[in-house]
Amino acid sequence: MRRKLLNGVCSLLVILIICVLVWGRHNKIPVFKESYDDGVEQIDLNTIYLEGSGVEVNFSEVLLGKQEETRKLIVSTQEATVSTELSDRLIQKLDFDFLKKTQKVSYTGKGYFVVDLDGLTEEDIIDDKEKRILTIKIEHAYLQAIEIDPDKIIVDDVKEGLLARGDIELTVKDLNAIEKELRGRLETKFNTAENGQQADDLALNMVREVYEPIVKAIDRRYSVVVEFQ
């Protein structure tokens, strides 16, 4: 009788243990729970922040090490069209419409304003540790290149005079002179105070966007300010 009672109690305990394990597994209750703080805060998958680690970071070394990746930053792109009129006179000394034929040539190009970042030095990167502000001083933006789109070179039909017929014959020297003149006009059109100011305004924001993620990855408490030298 006692043996049967003991067997019944054991069977009941086994059933209870199995039920507890199944219930715990279903509700994902950890068997062991530890409370441990290693001072490492996960910011995102690729960044950690060490609270009070005492590690001194030289921002200049980190930012200047990125120069090879961002030597010149294009901050503004302008587009403009310029044109010139070619004239071919039947008699060079006589400027009469019926003795000459004309042709209009138009060039459309883009002007690129850039900021040089490969010229940054340690003196241009100021670290205010107390306020946690990193100030980066850059040069003003400038017109670095003009790109003429060959698909947007427009040569109008020849306007003939009464006694001046046929095409205007152009030599290689003539074509080079035309391109030089129109490129110069594009440069004059791009290189204005208004365009320069617009490029400068964009430069401050764009340079900050380049360097701020790097600074935040080192210490997210820092803010970045960009100023002109």
mmCIF file of C-alpha atoms in Angstrom:
data_model
loop_
_atom_site.group_PDB
_atom_site.id
_atom_site.type_symbol
_atom_site.label_atom_id
_atom_site.label_comp_id
_atom_site.label_asym_id
_atom_site.label_seq_id
_atom_site.Cartn_x
_atom_site.Cartn_y
_atom_site.Cartn_z
ATOM 1 C CA MET A 1 0.000 0.000 0.000
ATOM 2 C CA ARG A 2 2.817 2.421 0.928
ATOM 3 C CA ARG A 3 4.740 1.479 -2.232
ATOM 4 C CA LYS A 4 1.750 2.282 -4.418
ATOM 5 C CA LEU A 5 1.313 5.627 -2.604
ATOM 6 C CA LEU A 6 5.001 6.486 -3.102
ATOM 7 C CA ASN A 7 4.851 5.624 -6.780
ATOM 8 C CA GLY A 8 1.780 7.805 -7.182
ATOM 9 C CA VAL A 9 3.464 10.779 -5.481
ATOM 10 C CA CYS A 10 6.587 10.393 -7.680
ATOM 11 C CA SER A 11 4.466 10.214 -10.838
ATOM 12 C CA LEU A 12 2.606 13.357 -9.801
ATOM 13 C CA LEU A 13 5.899 15.240 -9.169
ATOM 14 C CA VAL A 14 7.266 14.219 -12.578
ATOM 15 C CA ILE A 15 4.076 15.442 -14.276
ATOM 16 C CA LEU A 16 4.255 18.759 -12.378
ATOM 17 C CA ILE A 17 7.930 19.267 -13.347
ATOM 18 C CA ILE A 18 7.179 18.562 -17.021
ATOM 19 C CA CYS A 19 4.251 20.988 -16.922
ATOM 20 C CA VAL A 20 6.424 23.732 -15.369
ATOM 21 C CA LEU A 21 9.183 23.224 -17.991
ATOM 22 C CA VAL A 22 6.705 23.299 -20.880
ATOM 23 C CA TRP A 23 5.005 26.415 -19.513
ATOM 24 C CA GLY A 24 8.309 28.161 -18.912
ATOM 25 C CA ARG A 25 9.552 27.339 -22.422
ATOM 26 C CA HIS A 26 6.319 28.579 -23.952
ATOM 27 C CA ASN A 27 6.528 31.914 -22.057
ATOM 28 C CA LYS A 28 10.339 32.242 -22.634
ATOM 29 C CA ILE A 29 11.245 32.724 -19.011
ATOM 30 C CA PRO A 30 15.043 32.526 -18.572
ATOM 31 C CA VAL A 31 16.257 30.003 -16.070
ATOM 32 C CA PHE A 32 19.130 32.249 -14.987
ATOM 33 C CA LYS A 33 19.100 36.061 -14.919
ATOM 34 C CA GLU A 34 22.218 38.116 -14.353
ATOM 35 C CA SER A 35 22.521 41.848 -13.744
ATOM 36 C CA TYR A 36 25.856 43.084 -15.128
ATOM 37 C CA ASP A 37 27.023 46.538 -16.333
ATOM 38 C CA ASP A 38 30.279 46.635 -18.296
ATOM 39 C CA GLY A 39 30.058 50.367 -19.071
ATOM 40 C CA VAL A 40 29.485 49.771 -22.787
ATOM 41 C CA GLU A 41 26.425 51.398 -24.337
ATOM 42 C CA GLN A 42 25.259 50.148 -27.743
ATOM 43 C CA ILE A 43 24.397 53.109 -29.955
ATOM 44 C CA ASP A 44 23.838 51.199 -33.182
ATOM 45 C CA LEU A 45 25.149 48.038 -34.805
ATOM 46 C CA ASN A 46 28.501 49.615 -35.668
ATOM 47 C CA THR A 47 29.067 52.054 -32.814
ATOM 48 C CA ILE A 48 29.598 51.748 -29.083
ATOM 49 C CA TYR A 49 30.140 54.433 -26.497
ATOM 50 C CA LEU A 50 32.409 53.829 -23.520
ATOM 51 C CA GLU A 51 30.990 55.644 -20.518
ATOM 52 C CA GLY A 52 33.751 57.287 -18.507
ATOM 53 C CA SER A 53 36.485 55.267 -20.169
ATOM 54 C CA GLY A 54 39.023 58.076 -19.874
ATOM 55 C CA VAL A 55 40.183 57.516 -23.441
ATOM 56 C CA GLU A 56 41.363 60.747 -25.101
ATOM 57 C CA VAL A 57 40.512 60.994 -28.802
ATOM 58 C CA ASN A 58 42.394 63.316 -31.144
ATOM 59 C CA PHE A 59 39.738 64.513 -33.586
ATOM 60 C CA SER A 60 42.382 66.083 -35.838
ATOM 61 C CA GLU A 61 44.059 62.743 -36.479
ATOM 62 C CA VAL A 62 40.761 61.072 -37.299
ATOM 63 C CA LEU A 63 39.385 63.799 -39.578
ATOM 64 C CA LEU A 64 42.638 64.520 -41.375
ATOM 65 C CA GLY A 65 42.968 60.810 -42.026
ATOM 66 C CA LYS A 66 39.807 61.051 -44.178
ATOM 67 C CA GLN A 67 41.322 63.601 -46.578
ATOM 68 C CA GLU A 68 42.125 61.031 -49.250
ATOM 69 C CA GLU A 69 38.428 60.181 -49.451
ATOM 70 C CA THR A 70 37.169 63.787 -49.666
ATOM 71 C CA ARG A 71 39.886 65.959 -51.234
ATOM 72 C CA LYS A 72 37.509 68.266 -53.098
ATOM 73 C CA LEU A 73 33.849 68.503 -52.177
ATOM 74 C CA ILE A 74 31.470 69.742 -54.894
ATOM 75 C CA VAL A 75 29.064 72.044 -53.069
ATOM 76 C CA SER A 76 27.217 73.702 -55.966
ATOM 77 C CA THR A 77 26.580 73.086 -59.666
ATOM 78 C CA GLN A 78 25.418 75.881 -61.961
ATOM 79 C CA GLU A 79 24.224 75.620 -65.572
ATOM 80 C CA ALA A 80 24.272 78.384 -68.177
ATOM 81 C CA THR A 81 24.102 78.946 -71.921
ATOM 82 C CA VAL A 82 26.144 81.460 -73.927
ATOM 83 C CA SER A 83 26.263 82.173 -77.648
ATOM 84 C CA THR A 84 28.181 84.036 -80.295
ATOM 85 C CA GLU A 85 27.432 85.041 -83.864
ATOM 86 C CA LEU A 86 29.811 84.184 -86.673
ATOM 87 C CA SER A 87 29.997 86.492 -89.664
ATOM 88 C CA ASP A 88 31.499 85.962 -93.083
ATOM 89 C CA ARG A 89 31.623 89.001 -95.384
ATOM 90 C CA LEU A 90 31.946 88.798 -99.116
ATOM 91 C CA ILE A 91 33.986 92.010 -99.013
ATOM 92 C CA GLN A 92 35.684 92.332 -95.638
ATOM 93 C CA LYS A 93 35.662 96.130 -95.513
ATOM 94 C CA LEU A 94 31.977 96.456 -96.374
ATOM 95 C CA ASP A 95 29.490 95.643 -93.602
ATOM 96 C CA PHE A 96 26.242 95.322 -95.513
ATOM 97 C CA ASP A 97 23.670 92.595 -94.810
ATOM 98 C CA PHE A 98 23.357 91.626 -98.468
ATOM 99 C CA LEU A 99 27.137 91.044 -98.598
ATOM 100 C CA LYS A 100 27.456 88.803 -95.529
ATOM 101 C CA LYS A 101 26.185 85.580 -94.046
ATOM 102 C CA THR A 102 25.858 84.886 -90.305
ATOM 103 C CA GLN A 103 25.532 81.837 -88.071
ATOM 104 C CA LYS A 104 24.775 81.569 -84.358
ATOM 105 C CA VAL A 105 26.626 79.077 -82.128
ATOM 106 C CA SER A 106 25.453 78.304 -78.567
ATOM 107 C CA TYR A 107 27.243 76.414 -75.799
ATOM 108 C CA THR A 108 25.623 75.052 -72.636
ATOM 109 C CA GLY A 109 27.898 74.152 -69.751
ATOM 110 C CA LYS A 110 28.047 73.408 -66.045
ATOM 111 C CA GLY A 111 30.182 75.178 -63.501
ATOM 112 C CA TYR A 112 31.334 73.288 -60.419
ATOM 113 C CA PHE A 113 32.013 75.118 -57.157
ATOM 114 C CA VAL A 114 34.162 73.125 -54.736
ATOM 115 C CA VAL A 115 35.729 73.325 -51.298
ATOM 116 C CA ASP A 116 39.241 71.997 -50.764
ATOM 117 C CA LEU A 117 39.380 69.678 -47.770
ATOM 118 C CA ASP A 118 42.877 68.308 -48.360
ATOM 119 C CA GLY A 119 44.270 71.633 -47.160
ATOM 120 C CA LEU A 120 42.876 71.222 -43.647
ATOM 121 C CA THR A 121 45.474 71.252 -40.857
ATOM 122 C CA GLU A 122 45.340 70.651 -37.108
ATOM 123 C CA GLU A 123 44.996 74.420 -36.598
ATOM 124 C CA ASP A 124 41.739 74.324 -38.567
ATOM 125 C CA ILE A 125 40.150 71.798 -36.179
ATOM 126 C CA ILE A 126 39.349 73.296 -32.773
ATOM 127 C CA ASP A 127 38.159 71.026 -29.981
ATOM 128 C CA ASP A 128 36.249 72.710 -27.143
ATOM 129 C CA LYS A 129 36.252 69.852 -24.646
ATOM 130 C CA GLU A 130 34.251 71.763 -22.050
ATOM 131 C CA LYS A 131 31.332 72.612 -24.357
ATOM 132 C CA ARG A 132 31.893 69.498 -26.507
ATOM 133 C CA ILE A 133 31.930 71.510 -29.718
ATOM 134 C CA LEU A 134 34.250 70.701 -32.610
ATOM 135 C CA THR A 135 34.816 73.677 -34.920
ATOM 136 C CA ILE A 136 36.167 73.067 -38.424
ATOM 137 C CA LYS A 137 37.488 76.051 -40.381
ATOM 138 C CA ILE A 138 37.400 75.754 -44.171
ATOM 139 C CA GLU A 139 38.319 77.925 -47.149
ATOM 140 C CA HIS A 140 35.649 79.614 -49.251
ATOM 141 C CA ALA A 141 34.108 77.739 -52.180
ATOM 142 C CA TYR A 142 35.445 78.568 -55.637
ATOM 143 C CA LEU A 143 34.714 77.782 -59.294
ATOM 144 C CA GLN A 144 36.944 74.798 -59.988
ATOM 145 C CA ALA A 145 35.820 73.498 -63.379
ATOM 146 C CA ILE A 146 33.575 74.179 -66.346
ATOM 147 C CA GLU A 147 32.167 71.245 -68.278
ATOM 148 C CA ILE A 148 30.691 71.854 -71.714
ATOM 149 C CA ASP A 149 28.052 69.352 -72.770
ATOM 150 C CA PRO A 150 28.823 68.323 -76.382
ATOM 151 C CA ASP A 151 25.200 67.259 -76.849
ATOM 152 C CA LYS A 152 24.098 70.838 -76.097
ATOM 153 C CA ILE A 153 26.303 72.640 -78.606
ATOM 154 C CA ILE A 154 23.798 74.212 -80.999
ATOM 155 C CA VAL A 155 24.824 75.536 -84.404
ATOM 156 C CA ASP A 156 22.001 77.388 -86.123
ATOM 157 C CA ASP A 157 21.464 77.485 -89.863
ATOM 158 C CA VAL A 158 23.368 80.035 -91.871
ATOM 159 C CA LYS A 159 21.519 83.284 -92.579
ATOM 160 C CA GLU A 160 22.508 84.188 -96.107
ATOM 161 C CA GLY A 161 22.672 87.632 -97.632
ATOM 162 C CA LEU A 162 21.451 88.487 -101.100
ATOM 163 C CA LEU A 163 24.930 88.091 -102.590
ATOM 164 C CA ALA A 164 26.491 85.887 -99.866
ATOM 165 C CA ARG A 165 25.534 82.276 -100.315
ATOM 166 C CA GLY A 166 26.629 78.880 -98.941
ATOM 167 C CA ASP A 167 28.025 77.652 -95.621
ATOM 168 C CA ILE A 168 30.508 79.432 -93.411
ATOM 169 C CA GLU A 169 33.747 77.516 -93.696
ATOM 170 C CA LEU A 170 35.503 77.127 -90.325
ATOM 171 C CA THR A 171 39.071 75.976 -89.764
ATOM 172 C CA VAL A 172 40.349 74.130 -86.699
ATOM 173 C CA LYS A 173 41.836 77.425 -85.546
ATOM 174 C CA ASP A 174 38.427 79.085 -85.859
ATOM 175 C CA LEU A 175 36.729 76.332 -83.849
ATOM 176 C CA ASN A 176 39.340 76.591 -81.081
ATOM 177 C CA ALA A 177 38.891 80.342 -80.940
ATOM 178 C CA ILE A 178 35.103 79.956 -80.709
ATOM 179 C CA GLU A 179 35.362 77.436 -77.870
ATOM 180 C CA LYS A 180 37.871 79.610 -75.986
ATOM 181 C CA GLU A 181 35.628 82.643 -76.271
ATOM 182 C CA LEU A 182 32.470 80.815 -75.172
ATOM 183 C CA ARG A 183 34.242 79.075 -72.316
ATOM 184 C CA GLY A 184 35.432 82.471 -71.115
ATOM 185 C CA ARG A 185 31.891 83.807 -71.280
ATOM 186 C CA LEU A 186 30.640 80.833 -69.254
ATOM 187 C CA GLU A 187 33.297 81.452 -66.615
ATOM 188 C CA THR A 188 32.240 85.100 -66.372
ATOM 189 C CA LYS A 189 28.609 84.060 -66.100
ATOM 190 C CA PHE A 190 29.315 81.501 -63.367
ATOM 191 C CA ASN A 191 31.885 83.416 -61.357
ATOM 192 C CA THR A 192 29.579 86.007 -59.798
ATOM 193 C CA ALA A 193 29.247 87.193 -56.215
ATOM 194 C CA GLU A 194 25.722 85.751 -56.041
ATOM 195 C CA ASN A 195 26.827 82.283 -57.162
ATOM 196 C CA GLY A 196 29.824 82.401 -54.841
ATOM 197 C CA GLN A 197 27.620 83.296 -51.859
ATOM 198 C CA GLN A 198 25.208 80.499 -52.702
ATOM 199 C CA ALA A 199 28.110 78.036 -52.898
ATOM 200 C CA ASP A 200 29.474 79.266 -49.554
ATOM 201 C CA ASP A 201 26.098 78.813 -47.853
ATOM 202 C CA LEU A 202 25.858 75.261 -49.170
ATOM 203 C CA ALA A 203 29.478 74.533 -48.249
ATOM 204 C CA LEU A 204 28.942 75.129 -44.523
ATOM 205 C CA ASN A 205 26.110 72.591 -44.352
ATOM 206 C CA MET A 206 27.660 70.015 -46.666
ATOM 207 C CA VAL A 207 31.050 69.948 -44.906
ATOM 208 C CA ARG A 208 29.269 69.540 -41.571
ATOM 209 C CA GLU A 209 27.288 66.610 -43.020
ATOM 210 C CA VAL A 210 30.560 64.996 -44.127
ATOM 211 C CA TYR A 211 32.336 65.184 -40.774
ATOM 212 C CA GLU A 212 29.514 65.101 -38.212
ATOM 213 C CA PRO A 213 28.856 61.318 -38.493
ATOM 214 C CA ILE A 214 32.568 60.659 -37.908
ATOM 215 C CA VAL A 215 32.626 62.905 -34.829
ATOM 216 C CA LYS A 216 29.373 61.444 -33.474
ATOM 217 C CA ALA A 217 30.754 57.928 -33.869
ATOM 218 C CA ILE A 218 33.645 58.908 -31.597
ATOM 219 C CA ASP A 219 31.562 60.830 -29.063
ATOM 220 C CA ARG A 220 27.860 61.364 -29.712
ATOM 221 C CA ARG A 221 27.753 64.221 -27.183
ATOM 222 C CA TYR A 222 29.756 66.455 -29.532
ATOM 223 C CA SER A 223 28.263 68.903 -32.000
ATOM 224 C CA VAL A 224 30.050 70.121 -35.127
ATOM 225 C CA VAL A 225 30.326 73.718 -36.286
ATOM 226 C CA VAL A 226 31.821 74.711 -39.655
ATOM 227 C CA GLU A 227 33.201 78.214 -40.207
ATOM 228 C CA PHE A 228 35.276 79.956 -42.860
ATOM 229 C CA GLN A 229 38.933 80.679 -42.192
#
